[in-house]
Structures are given as C-alpha cells and as structure tokens.
PDB file of C-alpha atoms in Angstrom:
ATOM      1  CA  MET H  15       0.936 -20.747  38.240  1.00 82.00           C
ATOM      2  CA  PRO H  16       4.106 -18.347  37.673  1.00 94.00           C
ATOM      3  CA  LEU H  17       4.073 -16.448  34.734  1.00 98.00           C
ATOM      4  CA  PRO H  18       6.133 -17.041  31.801  1.00 98.00           C
ATOM      5  CA  ARG H  19      10.000 -14.724  32.213  1.00 98.00           C
ATOM      6  CA  ILE H  20      10.078 -12.935  29.107  1.00 98.00           C
ATOM      7  CA  LEU H  21      12.911 -10.973  27.215  1.00 98.00           C
ATOM      8  CA  LEU H  22      11.822  -8.334  25.048  1.00 98.00           C
ATOM      9  CA  LEU H  23      15.624  -7.423  22.985  1.00 98.00           C
ATOM     10  CA  SER H  24      14.400  -4.652  20.389  1.00 98.00           C
ATOM     11  CA  LEU H  25      16.269  -3.610  16.667  1.00 98.00           C
ATOM     12  CA  GLY H  26      14.591  -0.931  16.751  1.00 98.00           C
ATOM     13  CA  GLY H  27      12.442  -0.234  13.063  1.00 97.00           C
ATOM     14  CA  THR H  28       9.560   1.040  12.273  1.00 97.00           C
ATOM     15  CA  ILE H  29       8.272   0.107  16.083  1.00 98.00           C
ATOM     16  CA  THR H  30      10.239   2.388  17.558  1.00 98.00           C
ATOM     17  CA  MET H  31       9.945   4.909  15.723  1.00 97.00           C
ATOM     18  CA  THR H  32       8.703   8.674  16.213  1.00 96.00           C
ATOM     19  CA  ARG H  33       8.671  11.741  14.446  1.00 94.00           C
ATOM     20  CA  SER H  34      11.662  13.756  14.109  1.00 90.00           C
ATOM     21  CA  LEU H  35      12.731  17.533  13.978  1.00 84.00           C
ATOM     22  CA  GLU H  36      13.842  16.711   9.859  1.00 83.00           C
ATOM     23  CA  GLY H  37      10.287  15.131   9.012  1.00 85.00           C
ATOM     24  CA  GLY H  38      10.332  11.712   7.740  1.00 93.00           C
ATOM     25  CA  ILE H  39       9.926   8.967  11.306  1.00 95.00           C
ATOM     26  CA  VAL H  40      12.672   7.646  13.506  1.00 95.00           C
ATOM     27  CA  PRO H  41      14.351   4.904  15.758  1.00 95.00           C
ATOM     28  CA  THR H  42      14.341   6.461  19.210  1.00 96.00           C
ATOM     29  CA  LEU H  43      12.309   3.956  21.366  1.00 97.00           C
ATOM     30  CA  THR H  44      13.810   1.829  24.108  1.00 98.00           C
ATOM     31  CA  ALA H  45      12.111  -1.976  24.818  1.00 98.00           C
ATOM     32  CA  ALA H  46      12.022  -0.509  27.755  1.00 98.00           C
ATOM     33  CA  ASP H  47       9.487   2.228  26.076  1.00 98.00           C
ATOM     34  CA  LEU H  48       7.370  -0.582  24.053  1.00 98.00           C
ATOM     35  CA  ALA H  49       6.520  -2.455  26.819  1.00 98.00           C
ATOM     36  CA  ALA H  50       5.317   0.990  28.791  1.00 97.00           C
ATOM     37  CA  SER H  51       2.815   1.477  26.003  1.00 95.00           C
ATOM     38  CA  VAL H  52       1.346  -1.415  26.090  1.00 97.00           C
ATOM     39  CA  PRO H  53      -1.889  -2.450  28.096  1.00 95.00           C
ATOM     40  CA  GLY H  54      -1.868  -5.402  30.187  1.00 96.00           C
ATOM     41  CA  LEU H  55       1.784  -6.761  29.169  1.00 98.00           C
ATOM     42  CA  ALA H  56       2.214  -6.759  32.128  1.00 96.00           C
ATOM     43  CA  ALA H  57      -0.727  -9.593  33.407  1.00 97.00           C
ATOM     44  CA  VAL H  58       0.934 -11.518  30.764  1.00 98.00           C
ATOM     45  CA  ALA H  59       4.805 -12.061  31.643  1.00 98.00           C
ATOM     46  CA  ARG H  60       7.334 -11.557  33.851  1.00 98.00           C
ATOM     47  CA  ILE H  61       9.400  -8.840  31.436  1.00 98.00           C
ATOM     48  CA  GLU H  62      12.542  -8.365  30.995  1.00 98.00           C
ATOM     49  CA  THR H  63      14.449  -5.490  27.982  1.00 98.00           C
ATOM     50  CA  LEU H  64      17.233  -5.201  26.432  1.00 98.00           C
ATOM     51  CA  SER H  65      17.989  -2.647  23.509  1.00 98.00           C
ATOM     52  CA  PRO H  66      20.977  -3.496  21.982  1.00 98.00           C
ATOM     53  CA  LEU H  67      20.050  -1.629  18.428  1.00 97.00           C
ATOM     54  CA  ARG H  68      18.470   1.590  17.275  1.00 96.00           C
ATOM     55  CA  ARG H  69      17.798   1.141  14.243  1.00 96.00           C
ATOM     56  CA  PRO H  70      15.582   0.845  10.321  1.00 97.00           C
ATOM     57  CA  SER H  71      15.099  -3.472   9.553  1.00 97.00           C
ATOM     58  CA  ALA H  72      16.989  -3.299   6.419  1.00 97.00           C
ATOM     59  CA  GLY H  73      20.077  -1.127   8.071  1.00 97.00           C
ATOM     60  CA  LEU H  74      20.586  -4.305  10.119  1.00 98.00           C
ATOM     61  CA  THR H  75      23.856  -6.913   9.057  1.00 98.00           C
ATOM     62  CA  LEU H  76      24.367 -10.911   9.678  1.00 98.00           C
ATOM     63  CA  ASP H  77      26.982  -9.933  12.435  1.00 98.00           C
ATOM     64  CA  ASP H  78      24.195  -7.772  14.146  1.00 98.00           C
ATOM     65  CA  LEU H  79      21.643 -11.122  13.343  1.00 98.00           C
ATOM     66  CA  ILE H  80      24.410 -13.849  14.783  1.00 98.00           C
ATOM     67  CA  GLY H  81      25.487 -11.416  18.026  1.00 98.00           C
ATOM     68  CA  VAL H  82      21.632 -11.098  19.390  1.00 98.00           C
ATOM     69  CA  ALA H  83      21.394 -15.594  18.209  1.00 98.00           C
ATOM     70  CA  ARG H  84      24.072 -15.521  21.134  1.00 98.00           C
ATOM     71  CA  THR H  85      22.375 -13.614  22.923  1.00 98.00           C
ATOM     72  CA  LEU H  86      19.500 -15.282  23.169  1.00 98.00           C
ATOM     73  CA  ASN H  87      21.474 -18.815  22.640  1.00 98.00           C
ATOM     74  CA  GLY H  88      23.349 -17.006  26.337  1.00 98.00           C
ATOM     75  CA  ARG H  89      18.966 -16.071  27.862  1.00 98.00           C
ATOM     76  CA  LEU H  90      17.596 -19.013  26.838  1.00 98.00           C
ATOM     77  CA  ALA H  91      20.359 -21.303  28.887  1.00 97.00           C
ATOM     78  CA  GLY H  92      18.867 -19.515  31.945  1.00 97.00           C
ATOM     79  CA  ASP H  93      15.455 -19.199  33.439  1.00 96.00           C
ATOM     80  CA  LEU H  94      13.963 -17.215  30.822  1.00 98.00           C
ATOM     81  CA  ASP H  95      10.839 -19.589  28.669  1.00 98.00           C
ATOM     82  CA  GLY H  96      10.860 -17.251  25.967  1.00 98.00           C
ATOM     83  CA  ALA H  97      12.252 -13.908  24.568  1.00 98.00           C
ATOM     84  CA  VAL H  98      10.069 -11.091  21.665  1.00 99.00           C
ATOM     85  CA  VAL H  99      12.979 -10.313  18.367  1.00 98.00           C
ATOM     86  CA  ILE H 100      11.613  -6.904  18.115  1.00 98.00           C
ATOM     87  CA  GLN H 101      12.102  -5.373  14.971  1.00 98.00           C
ATOM     88  CA  GLY H 102      11.729  -3.375  11.569  1.00 98.00           C
ATOM     89  CA  THR H 103       9.428  -4.972   9.287  1.00 98.00           C
ATOM     90  CA  ASP H 104      11.977  -4.479   5.729  1.00 98.00           C
ATOM     91  CA  THR H 105      13.947  -7.774   7.398  1.00 98.00           C
ATOM     92  CA  ILE H 106      11.397  -8.962   9.570  1.00 98.00           C
ATOM     93  CA  GLU H 107      10.969 -12.903   8.068  1.00 98.00           C
ATOM     94  CA  GLU H 108      14.783 -13.096   7.600  1.00 98.00           C
ATOM     95  CA  THR H 109      16.261 -12.613  10.961  1.00 98.00           C
ATOM     96  CA  ALA H 110      13.485 -15.046  11.853  1.00 98.00           C
ATOM     97  CA  PHE H 111      15.016 -16.954   9.166  1.00 98.00           C
ATOM     98  CA  VAL H 112      19.010 -17.149  10.836  1.00 98.00           C
ATOM     99  CA  LEU H 113      17.633 -17.345  14.202  1.00 98.00           C
ATOM    100  CA  ASP H 114      15.493 -20.309  13.203  1.00 98.00           C
ATOM    101  CA  SER H 115      19.036 -21.376  11.978  1.00 98.00           C
ATOM    102  CA  LEU H 116      21.422 -20.771  14.894  1.00 98.00           C
ATOM    103  CA  VAL H 117      18.976 -20.528  18.144  1.00 98.00           C
ATOM    104  CA  ALA H 118      18.916 -24.143  20.031  1.00 96.00           C
ATOM    105  CA  GLY H 119      16.583 -25.682  22.306  1.00 96.00           C
ATOM    106  CA  ASP H 120      13.050 -25.653  22.138  1.00 96.00           C
ATOM    107  CA  LYS H 121      12.153 -22.538  24.293  1.00 98.00           C
ATOM    108  CA  PRO H 122       9.996 -20.588  21.542  1.00 98.00           C
ATOM    109  CA  VAL H 123      11.958 -17.734  19.552  1.00 98.00           C
ATOM    110  CA  VAL H 124       9.085 -14.730  18.452  1.00 98.00           C
ATOM    111  CA  VAL H 125      10.013 -11.935  16.502  1.00 98.00           C
ATOM    112  CA  THR H 126       7.508  -9.264  15.615  1.00 98.00           C
ATOM    113  CA  GLY H 127       6.846  -5.556  14.563  1.00 98.00           C
ATOM    114  CA  ALA H 128       4.727  -3.217  13.332  1.00 98.00           C
ATOM    115  CA  MET H 129       3.890  -1.698  10.034  1.00 98.00           C
ATOM    116  CA  ARG H 130       2.549   2.091  11.976  1.00 97.00           C
ATOM    117  CA  GLY H 131       4.375   3.589  13.603  1.00 96.00           C
ATOM    118  CA  PRO H 132       3.524   4.579  17.255  1.00 96.00           C
ATOM    119  CA  GLU H 133       1.813   7.492  17.034  1.00 95.00           C
ATOM    120  CA  SER H 134       0.221   6.982  14.036  1.00 95.00           C
ATOM    121  CA  ALA H 135      -3.788   6.611  13.624  1.00 95.00           C
ATOM    122  CA  GLY H 136      -4.509   2.716  14.313  1.00 93.00           C
ATOM    123  CA  ALA H 137      -1.141   1.668  15.361  1.00 97.00           C
ATOM    124  CA  ASP H 138      -0.380  -2.129  15.261  1.00 98.00           C
ATOM    125  CA  GLY H 139       2.695  -2.302  17.971  1.00 98.00           C
ATOM    126  CA  PRO H 140       1.291  -2.270  21.266  1.00 98.00           C
ATOM    127  CA  GLY H 141      -1.464  -5.457  19.866  1.00 98.00           C
ATOM    128  CA  ASN H 142       1.417  -6.798  18.412  1.00 98.00           C
ATOM    129  CA  LEU H 143       4.200  -7.391  20.802  1.00 98.00           C
ATOM    130  CA  LEU H 144       1.161  -8.118  23.203  1.00 98.00           C
ATOM    131  CA  ALA H 145       0.333 -11.174  21.255  1.00 98.00           C
ATOM    132  CA  ALA H 146       4.089 -11.791  20.002  1.00 98.00           C
ATOM    133  CA  THR H 147       4.512 -11.964  24.562  1.00 98.00           C
ATOM    134  CA  LEU H 148       2.001 -14.773  24.678  1.00 98.00           C
ATOM    135  CA  VAL H 149       3.685 -16.576  22.414  1.00 98.00           C
ATOM    136  CA  ALA H 150       6.943 -15.960  23.770  1.00 98.00           C
ATOM    137  CA  GLY H 151       4.798 -17.275  27.014  1.00 98.00           C
ATOM    138  CA  SER H 152       2.686 -20.342  25.486  1.00 98.00           C
ATOM    139  CA  ALA H 153       3.913 -24.130  26.695  1.00 97.00           C
ATOM    140  CA  THR H 154       2.295 -24.755  23.057  1.00 97.00           C
ATOM    141  CA  ALA H 155       5.118 -22.671  20.724  1.00 97.00           C
ATOM    142  CA  ARG H 156       7.562 -25.013  22.178  1.00 97.00           C
ATOM    143  CA  GLY H 157       9.786 -26.608  20.548  1.00 96.00           C
ATOM    144  CA  MET H 158       8.544 -24.835  16.995  1.00 96.00           C
ATOM    145  CA  GLY H 159      12.144 -23.329  16.190  1.00 95.00           C
ATOM    146  CA  VAL H 160      11.880 -19.361  14.862  1.00 98.00           C
ATOM    147  CA  LEU H 161       8.358 -18.010  14.475  1.00 98.00           C
ATOM    148  CA  ALA H 162       7.139 -14.209  13.432  1.00 98.00           C
ATOM    149  CA  VAL H 163       3.915 -13.211  15.399  1.00 98.00           C
ATOM    150  CA  LEU H 164       2.038 -10.482  13.615  1.00 98.00           C
ATOM    151  CA  ASN H 165      -1.386  -9.961  12.913  1.00 98.00           C
ATOM    152  CA  ASP H 166      -1.906 -11.880  15.611  1.00 98.00           C
ATOM    153  CA  GLU H 167      -1.576 -14.394  12.856  1.00 98.00           C
ATOM    154  CA  ILE H 168       1.422 -16.551  13.880  1.00 98.00           C
ATOM    155  CA  HIS H 169       3.753 -17.134  10.959  1.00 98.00           C
ATOM    156  CA  ALA H 170       6.944 -20.674  10.685  1.00 97.00           C
ATOM    157  CA  ALA H 171      10.154 -18.713   9.815  1.00 97.00           C
ATOM    158  CA  ARG H 172      10.971 -21.322   7.181  1.00 95.00           C
ATOM    159  CA  LEU H 173       8.000 -19.651   5.337  1.00 95.00           C
ATOM    160  CA  VAL H 174       6.467 -16.160   5.867  1.00 97.00           C
ATOM    161  CA  GLN H 175       7.100 -14.082   3.593  1.00 97.00           C
ATOM    162  CA  LYS H 176       6.569 -10.049   3.333  1.00 98.00           C
ATOM    163  CA  ALA H 177       4.371  -9.427   0.880  1.00 97.00           C
ATOM    164  CA  HIS H 178       2.347  -5.550   0.979  1.00 97.00           C
ATOM    165  CA  THR H 179       4.849  -2.609   2.098  1.00 97.00           C
ATOM    166  CA  ALA H 180       1.792  -0.945   3.960  1.00 97.00           C
ATOM    167  CA  LEU H 181      -1.666  -2.945   5.210  1.00 97.00           C
ATOM    168  CA  PRO H 182      -1.028  -4.461   8.865  1.00 96.00           C
ATOM    169  CA  SER H 183      -2.077  -7.875   7.210  1.00 97.00           C
ATOM    170  CA  ALA H 184       1.515  -7.019   5.148  1.00 98.00           C
ATOM    171  CA  PHE H 185       3.010 -11.586   6.593  1.00 98.00           C
ATOM    172  CA  ARG H 186       1.652 -14.543   4.938  1.00 97.00           C
ATOM    173  CA  SER H 187       3.006 -18.146   4.466  1.00 97.00           C
ATOM    174  CA  PRO H 188       1.614 -18.980   1.023  1.00 94.00           C
ATOM    175  CA  LEU H 189       3.026 -22.814   0.701  1.00 92.00           C
ATOM    176  CA  ALA H 190       0.927 -23.659   4.186  1.00 92.00           C
ATOM    177  CA  GLY H 191      -0.322 -19.778   5.712  1.00 95.00           C
ATOM    178  CA  PRO H 192       0.378 -19.390   9.767  1.00 97.00           C
ATOM    179  CA  VAL H 193       0.562 -22.237  12.043  1.00 97.00           C
ATOM    180  CA  GLY H 194      -0.957 -20.093  13.960  1.00 98.00           C
ATOM    181  CA  LEU H 195      -4.116 -17.522  15.747  1.00 98.00           C
ATOM    182  CA  VAL H 196      -3.689 -15.386  19.190  1.00 98.00           C
ATOM    183  CA  ILE H 197      -7.169 -15.670  19.705  1.00 98.00           C
ATOM    184  CA  GLU H 198      -8.733 -15.243  23.140  1.00 97.00           C
ATOM    185  CA  GLY H 199      -5.210 -13.859  24.757  1.00 96.00           C
ATOM    186  CA  GLU H 200      -4.029 -17.168  23.893  1.00 97.00           C
ATOM    187  CA  ALA H 201      -1.732 -19.729  21.491  1.00 98.00           C
ATOM    188  CA  ARG H 202      -4.016 -21.420  19.115  1.00 98.00           C
ATOM    189  CA  ILE H 203      -1.225 -23.384  17.991  1.00 97.00           C
ATOM    190  CA  PHE H 204      -3.083 -25.361  14.180  1.00 96.00           C
ATOM    191  CA  LEU H 205       0.045 -27.224  12.387  1.00 93.00           C
ATOM    192  CA  ARG H 206       3.307 -27.698  13.982  1.00 90.00           C
ATOM    193  CA  SER H 207       5.514 -27.529  11.221  1.00 81.00           C
ATOM    194  CA  HIS H 208       9.377 -29.307  11.647  1.00 78.00           C
ATOM    195  CA  ARG H 209      11.459 -26.991  12.084  1.00 81.00           C
ATOM    196  CA  SER H 210      14.935 -26.745  10.486  1.00 80.00           C
ATOM    197  CA  LEU H 211      18.071 -27.860  11.743  1.00 91.00           C
ATOM    198  CA  THR H 212      20.426 -25.706  12.930  1.00 95.00           C
ATOM    199  CA  LEU H 213      23.868 -24.887  12.931  1.00 96.00           C
ATOM    200  CA  THR H 214      25.440 -25.224  16.452  1.00 91.00           C
ATOM    201  CA  GLY H 215      29.153 -24.794  15.932  1.00 92.00           C
ATOM    202  CA  PRO H 216      31.542 -21.803  15.995  1.00 96.00           C
ATOM    203  CA  LEU H 217      31.510 -18.781  12.754  1.00 98.00           C
ATOM    204  CA  SER H 218      33.750 -17.507  11.142  1.00 98.00           C
ATOM    205  CA  ASP H 219      34.212 -13.928  11.894  1.00 97.00           C
ATOM    206  CA  GLU H 220      34.978 -12.380   8.009  1.00 96.00           C
ATOM    207  CA  PRO H 221      32.402 -12.175   6.052  1.00 95.00           C
ATOM    208  CA  ALA H 222      31.122 -14.271   3.187  1.00 98.00           C
ATOM    209  CA  PRO H 223      29.772 -11.868   0.036  1.00 98.00           C
ATOM    210  CA  VAL H 224      26.683 -14.084  -1.770  1.00 98.00           C
ATOM    211  CA  ALA H 225      25.683 -12.718  -4.561  1.00 98.00           C
ATOM    212  CA  LEU H 226      21.066 -12.949  -5.029  1.00 98.00           C
ATOM    213  CA  LEU H 227      20.693 -12.719  -8.508  1.00 98.00           C
ATOM    214  CA  LYS H 228      17.211 -12.583 -10.744  1.00 98.00           C
ATOM    215  CA  MET H 229      16.804 -14.240 -13.503  1.00 98.00           C
ATOM    216  CA  GLY H 230      15.047 -11.969 -16.994  1.00 97.00           C
ATOM    217  CA  ILE H 231      14.111 -12.539 -20.026  1.00 97.00           C
ATOM    218  CA  GLY H 232      17.473 -12.087 -21.838  1.00 96.00           C
ATOM    219  CA  ASP H 233      19.725 -11.908 -19.610  1.00 97.00           C
ATOM    220  CA  ASP H 234      23.077 -12.975 -21.199  1.00 96.00           C
ATOM    221  CA  GLY H 235      24.942 -13.859 -18.183  1.00 97.00           C
ATOM    222  CA  ARG H 236      27.714 -11.374 -17.696  1.00 97.00           C
ATOM    223  CA  LEU H 237      26.806 -10.126 -14.057  1.00 97.00           C
ATOM    224  CA  LEU H 238      26.872 -14.161 -12.911  1.00 98.00           C
ATOM    225  CA  ALA H 239      30.958 -14.978 -14.493  1.00 97.00           C
ATOM    226  CA  ALA H 240      31.626 -11.954 -13.405  1.00 98.00           C
ATOM    227  CA  LEU H 241      30.684 -13.355  -8.993  1.00 98.00           C
ATOM    228  CA  PRO H 242      33.693 -14.563  -8.218  1.00 97.00           C
ATOM    229  CA  ASP H 243      36.874 -12.156  -9.803  1.00 97.00           C
ATOM    230  CA  LEU H 244      34.463  -9.275  -7.548  1.00 98.00           C
ATOM    231  CA  GLY H 245      35.188 -10.890  -4.813  1.00 98.00           C
ATOM    232  CA  PHE H 246      31.643 -13.212  -3.669  1.00 98.00           C
ATOM    233  CA  ALA H 247      32.019 -16.360  -2.091  1.00 98.00           C
ATOM    234  CA  GLY H 248      28.884 -17.377  -3.319  1.00 98.00           C
ATOM    235  CA  VAL H 249      25.108 -17.454  -5.681  1.00 98.00           C
ATOM    236  CA  VAL H 250      22.187 -18.009  -5.374  1.00 98.00           C
ATOM    237  CA  ILE H 251      20.239 -17.971  -8.474  1.00 98.00           C
ATOM    238  CA  GLU H 252      16.533 -16.801  -8.556  1.00 98.00           C
ATOM    239  CA  GLY H 253      15.266 -19.059 -11.684  1.00 98.00           C
ATOM    240  CA  MET H 254      12.626 -18.191 -13.957  1.00 98.00           C
ATOM    241  CA  GLY H 255       9.487 -21.093 -12.795  1.00 98.00           C
ATOM    242  CA  ALA H 256      11.035 -23.913 -11.032  1.00 98.00           C
ATOM    243  CA  GLY H 257      14.607 -23.240 -10.913  1.00 98.00           C
ATOM    244  CA  HIS H 258      15.251 -22.786 -15.541  1.00 98.00           C
ATOM    245  CA  VAL H 259      17.787 -19.388 -16.689  1.00 98.00           C
ATOM    246  CA  PRO H 260      18.324 -18.521 -20.614  1.00 98.00           C
ATOM    247  CA  GLU H 261      20.098 -21.397 -21.907  1.00 97.00           C
ATOM    248  CA  ALA H 262      23.170 -19.671 -22.651  1.00 95.00           C
ATOM    249  CA  LEU H 263      23.330 -19.333 -19.405  1.00 98.00           C
ATOM    250  CA  ALA H 264      23.969 -22.938 -17.940  1.00 98.00           C
ATOM    251  CA  ALA H 265      27.741 -23.469 -20.050  1.00 97.00           C
ATOM    252  CA  ILE H 266      29.011 -20.197 -17.205  1.00 98.00           C
ATOM    253  CA  VAL H 267      27.585 -22.424 -14.345  1.00 98.00           C
ATOM    254  CA  SER H 268      29.784 -24.385 -14.976  1.00 97.00           C
ATOM    255  CA  THR H 269      32.120 -22.569 -15.417  1.00 97.00           C
ATOM    256  CA  LEU H 270      30.553 -21.095 -11.616  1.00 98.00           C
ATOM    257  CA  VAL H 271      30.111 -24.014  -9.636  1.00 98.00           C
ATOM    258  CA  GLY H 272      33.728 -25.133 -10.396  1.00 97.00           C
ATOM    259  CA  ARG H 273      35.072 -22.256  -8.117  1.00 98.00           C
ATOM    260  CA  ILE H 274      32.375 -21.159  -5.794  1.00 98.00           C
ATOM    261  CA  PRO H 275      28.488 -22.440  -4.385  1.00 98.00           C
ATOM    262  CA  VAL H 276      26.193 -22.035  -6.753  1.00 98.00           C
ATOM    263  CA  VAL H 277      23.194 -22.896  -5.047  1.00 98.00           C
ATOM    264  CA  LEU H 278      19.720 -22.618  -7.477  1.00 98.00           C
ATOM    265  CA  ALA H 279      16.314 -20.931  -6.223  1.00 98.00           C
ATOM    266  CA  SER H 280      13.253 -19.102  -7.821  1.00 98.00           C
ATOM    267  CA  ARG H 281      11.974 -15.692  -8.383  1.00 98.00           C
ATOM    268  CA  THR H 282       8.480 -17.205  -7.578  1.00 97.00           C
ATOM    269  CA  GLU H 283       7.198 -15.788  -4.565  1.00 92.00           C
ATOM    270  CA  THR H 284       6.390 -20.033  -3.425  1.00 93.00           C
ATOM    271  CA  GLY H 285       7.114 -24.005  -4.294  1.00 95.00           C
ATOM    272  CA  PRO H 286       9.930 -26.064  -4.859  1.00 96.00           C
ATOM    273  CA  VAL H 287      13.245 -26.096  -6.726  1.00 98.00           C
ATOM    274  CA  PHE H 288      12.164 -28.416  -9.060  1.00 98.00           C
ATOM    275  CA  SER H 289      14.983 -31.674  -9.450  1.00 97.00           C
ATOM    276  CA  ARG H 290      13.692 -34.079 -12.243  1.00 97.00           C
ATOM    277  CA  THR H 291      10.877 -32.881 -14.611  1.00 98.00           C
ATOM    278  CA  TYR H 292      12.797 -30.217 -16.956  1.00 98.00           C
ATOM    279  CA  GLY H 293      15.904 -31.636 -19.470  1.00 96.00           C
ATOM    280  CA  TYR H 294      16.760 -28.844 -21.104  1.00 98.00           C
ATOM    281  CA  PRO H 295      20.372 -26.974 -21.330  1.00 97.00           C
ATOM    282  CA  GLY H 296      19.144 -23.704 -18.139  1.00 98.00           C
ATOM    283  CA  GLY H 297      16.807 -26.299 -17.190  1.00 98.00           C
ATOM    284  CA  GLU H 298      17.272 -27.798 -13.479  1.00 98.00           C
ATOM    285  CA  ILE H 299      17.293 -31.346 -14.066  1.00 98.00           C
ATOM    286  CA  ASP H 300      20.360 -29.456 -16.399  1.00 98.00           C
ATOM    287  CA  LEU H 301      21.623 -27.092 -14.490  1.00 98.00           C
ATOM    288  CA  LEU H 302      21.506 -29.613 -10.498  1.00 98.00           C
ATOM    289  CA  ALA H 303      23.495 -31.722 -13.373  1.00 98.00           C
ATOM    290  CA  ARG H 304      26.304 -29.049 -13.868  1.00 98.00           C
ATOM    291  CA  GLY H 305      26.671 -28.699  -9.715  1.00 98.00           C
ATOM    292  CA  ALA H 306      23.347 -26.103  -8.394  1.00 98.00           C
ATOM    293  CA  LEU H 307      22.894 -26.992  -5.560  1.00 98.00           C
ATOM    294  CA  SER H 308      18.086 -26.971  -4.924  1.00 98.00           C
ATOM    295  CA  ALA H 309      17.065 -23.991  -2.597  1.00 98.00           C
ATOM    296  CA  GLY H 310      14.299 -26.262  -2.202  1.00 96.00           C
ATOM    297  CA  LEU H 311      11.585 -24.013  -1.142  1.00 96.00           C
ATOM    298  CA  LEU H 312      13.841 -21.780   0.591  1.00 97.00           C
ATOM    299  CA  SER H 313      13.202 -18.218  -1.185  1.00 97.00           C
ATOM    300  CA  GLY H 314      16.396 -16.382  -2.092  1.00 98.00           C
ATOM    301  CA  VAL H 315      16.652 -14.078  -0.289  1.00 98.00           C
ATOM    302  CA  LYS H 316      16.762 -16.671   2.967  1.00 98.00           C
ATOM    303  CA  ALA H 317      18.736 -19.973   1.132  1.00 98.00           C
ATOM    304  CA  ARG H 318      21.280 -17.007   0.393  1.00 98.00           C
ATOM    305  CA  LEU H 319      21.997 -15.931   3.811  1.00 98.00           C
ATOM    306  CA  MET H 320      22.422 -19.854   4.316  1.00 98.00           C
ATOM    307  CA  LEU H 321      24.538 -20.320   2.844  1.00 98.00           C
ATOM    308  CA  GLN H 322      26.413 -17.227   3.968  1.00 98.00           C
ATOM    309  CA  LEU H 323      26.201 -19.183   7.315  1.00 98.00           C
ATOM    310  CA  LEU H 324      27.580 -22.203   5.429  1.00 98.00           C
ATOM    311  CA  LEU H 325      30.347 -20.675   4.346  1.00 98.00           C
ATOM    312  CA  ARG H 326      30.937 -19.230   7.469  1.00 98.00           C
ATOM    313  CA  ALA H 327      30.599 -22.334   9.491  1.00 98.00           C
ATOM    314  CA  GLY H 328      33.307 -23.827   6.823  1.00 98.00           C
ATOM    315  CA  LEU H 329      31.044 -27.347   6.424  1.00 97.00           C
ATOM    316  CA  ASP H 330      32.650 -29.459   3.292  1.00 96.00           C
ATOM    317  CA  ARG H 331      30.542 -28.232  -0.034  1.00 96.00           C
ATOM    318  CA  ALA H 332      28.882 -32.110   0.094  1.00 96.00           C
ATOM    319  CA  ALA H 333      27.350 -31.314   3.462  1.00 97.00           C
ATOM    320  CA  TYR H 334      25.489 -28.400   2.551  1.00 98.00           C
ATOM    321  CA  ALA H 335      22.353 -29.755   1.058  1.00 96.00           C
ATOM    322  CA  PRO H 336      20.434 -30.994   4.632  1.00 96.00           C
ATOM    323  CA  TYR H 337      20.389 -27.597   5.840  1.00 96.00           C
ATOM    324  CA  PHE H 338      18.561 -26.382   2.487  1.00 96.00           C
ATOM    325  CA  ALA H 339      16.331 -29.913   2.723  1.00 91.00           C
ATOM    326  CA  ASP H 340      12.450 -29.323   3.243  1.00 82.00           C
ATOM    327  CA  PRO H 341      12.669 -30.609   6.786  1.00 72.00           C
TER     328      PRO H 341
END
C-alpha cells in the first residue's frame, strides 16, 4: 500500500523559532526545514510542504486562518490524504476551531506545534510533527473534523484548550479528555466526537469585530454598554459560573441585543452555559430571555471566533443557534 500523501503547511510559531542576534527566539524555519529535521518522517508519509506565513501565533489573524482554510479545501479536493497545519501553541485551540468550522470533507486535518524551540534541550517539535503526520495519514481519523495533536495526545478542535504556559503537556480537553493517542507509530482513536456544523458559503472580506468581555464582581457594565458606539459588531460575555452577570448589567444586555448579537459563555474552564436553573436578574434564564444567545460548551475565545464567522457569512441572527449548539 502506498504511503499517504500529506501536506505540511507552516504558519510559524515556536516550533520554527531559532535565536536571533538581538536575543530571544523568532520564526525562521520553513515547513521544508522542519520536515528535514524529523527522523523517520519520510517512512510514514509522502510529504509536500508549504510555508505561507512565518509568524508567532499571537500575530495570526482571522483572515489568515480563512486563507488557510481556502488553501486546504482546494488541496484536499485533490489527491492529498490529509494535512498538518504547523503553528505556535498560543492560539492552536483557536486555529483548530476555525479550520474545523470552515474545512469541508472528511480527510484528516491536524494542527500541531511545540512548547520548546528546536534549539532547546528536549525540543518537542519533531515528535509532535511526526505524531501529527501519523494522525493526518490515518484512516481512523477520517470524518472527525480538525484535530490537535501534541504530546502524543489527539484532541478534538471543539474541546481542546491550552492549559499551561510552559510544559510539553500543555494541552487538555477538560470536558472529555483526548479522543485518542499516538502509540507505537499509529493513531489509536478511543472516542469519536461529532464534528461541528461547517460554514460552506462565502465569507465577506469586511471585518466583523467582536468583543470578548470577562465578568467579575462589581463590573458596572460601562464597557459593555459602549461597545456598539466603539464599532463592535457583536459581543461574547464570559459570565460567572454557568453564565451569570451582576444584576445591574441585565438591563444593559436588553438594550444591547437590539443593536448587536450578544453571546453568553462561561468564564470557567469547562462546562456548559445553563438554560433553566437560575432565574434571578442577571442569571442565565433572565439573560437568555432578554435575547442573549447561549455559547453552549464553547469557550469564550471560540465563541468569539464563531460569531465573527457567522457575521461575515451574512447569516440571519435567527440561524446562529445551531452553530453554537453541542454536536
């Protein structure tokens, strides 16, 4: 059986960074450089490389990711068997989620990176890239949507979060755990999660700025109330607990939903926004009745990206709910 044909597409990140003359590490390596540095990679896949960007992941934009999705949709319609997107770990959970929302078809797409630069002792980039390539070329990963693979763990895009600033084991899916592992050179899938709805229509080139506000004790809502006049097209509120805000903000939400979409998420690490438990002003029953839309299980950062995509897709607000609903 021929080896799978896998595209390695690099956007930059720590995995590509070497030390500069000024001190500190900066993106320098290409996808081809990375592929050449991984022992055994050529034995598991026929590799093609592409390096459209060379940036730290905090510098990526939604337009960048939309461009990557377009590239992947075009290339995966051909004879590729899968693809690996290489980038910095700071925003892997966001990139994986955007690509999961935009890349059609059932061929595996895997996002990976590294917590340690290639010049560091114990650099994790080569191992992560090899594991990601194995998953991207595996028939068992087909139909699962976009996956994130690091530290030999396979995570679903909708669930994965970066949970540590330094450790190679920085990525977790606290709601359900990894969906699989890479063991003895093969992808072993233990849980098959349902992928999210995919946006397949055209997206506007016009930006749709969406604010992300985390609630805290005593927030008086002045920033929330000012958002439309600041040019924001929508807002995601990271509420306390299961989706709650101070009572004084409830009336502001009522006014806001008449002007821009308001999505209610939770500031906690994991768990859904409730819908029918807390009935006090500012509780989730009250806020949803005022017209806020539940983010379901999505984190605030992922809900923000989804709202931006929906706004750029030009969908009627009444059609938003299924894209936030639990799959």
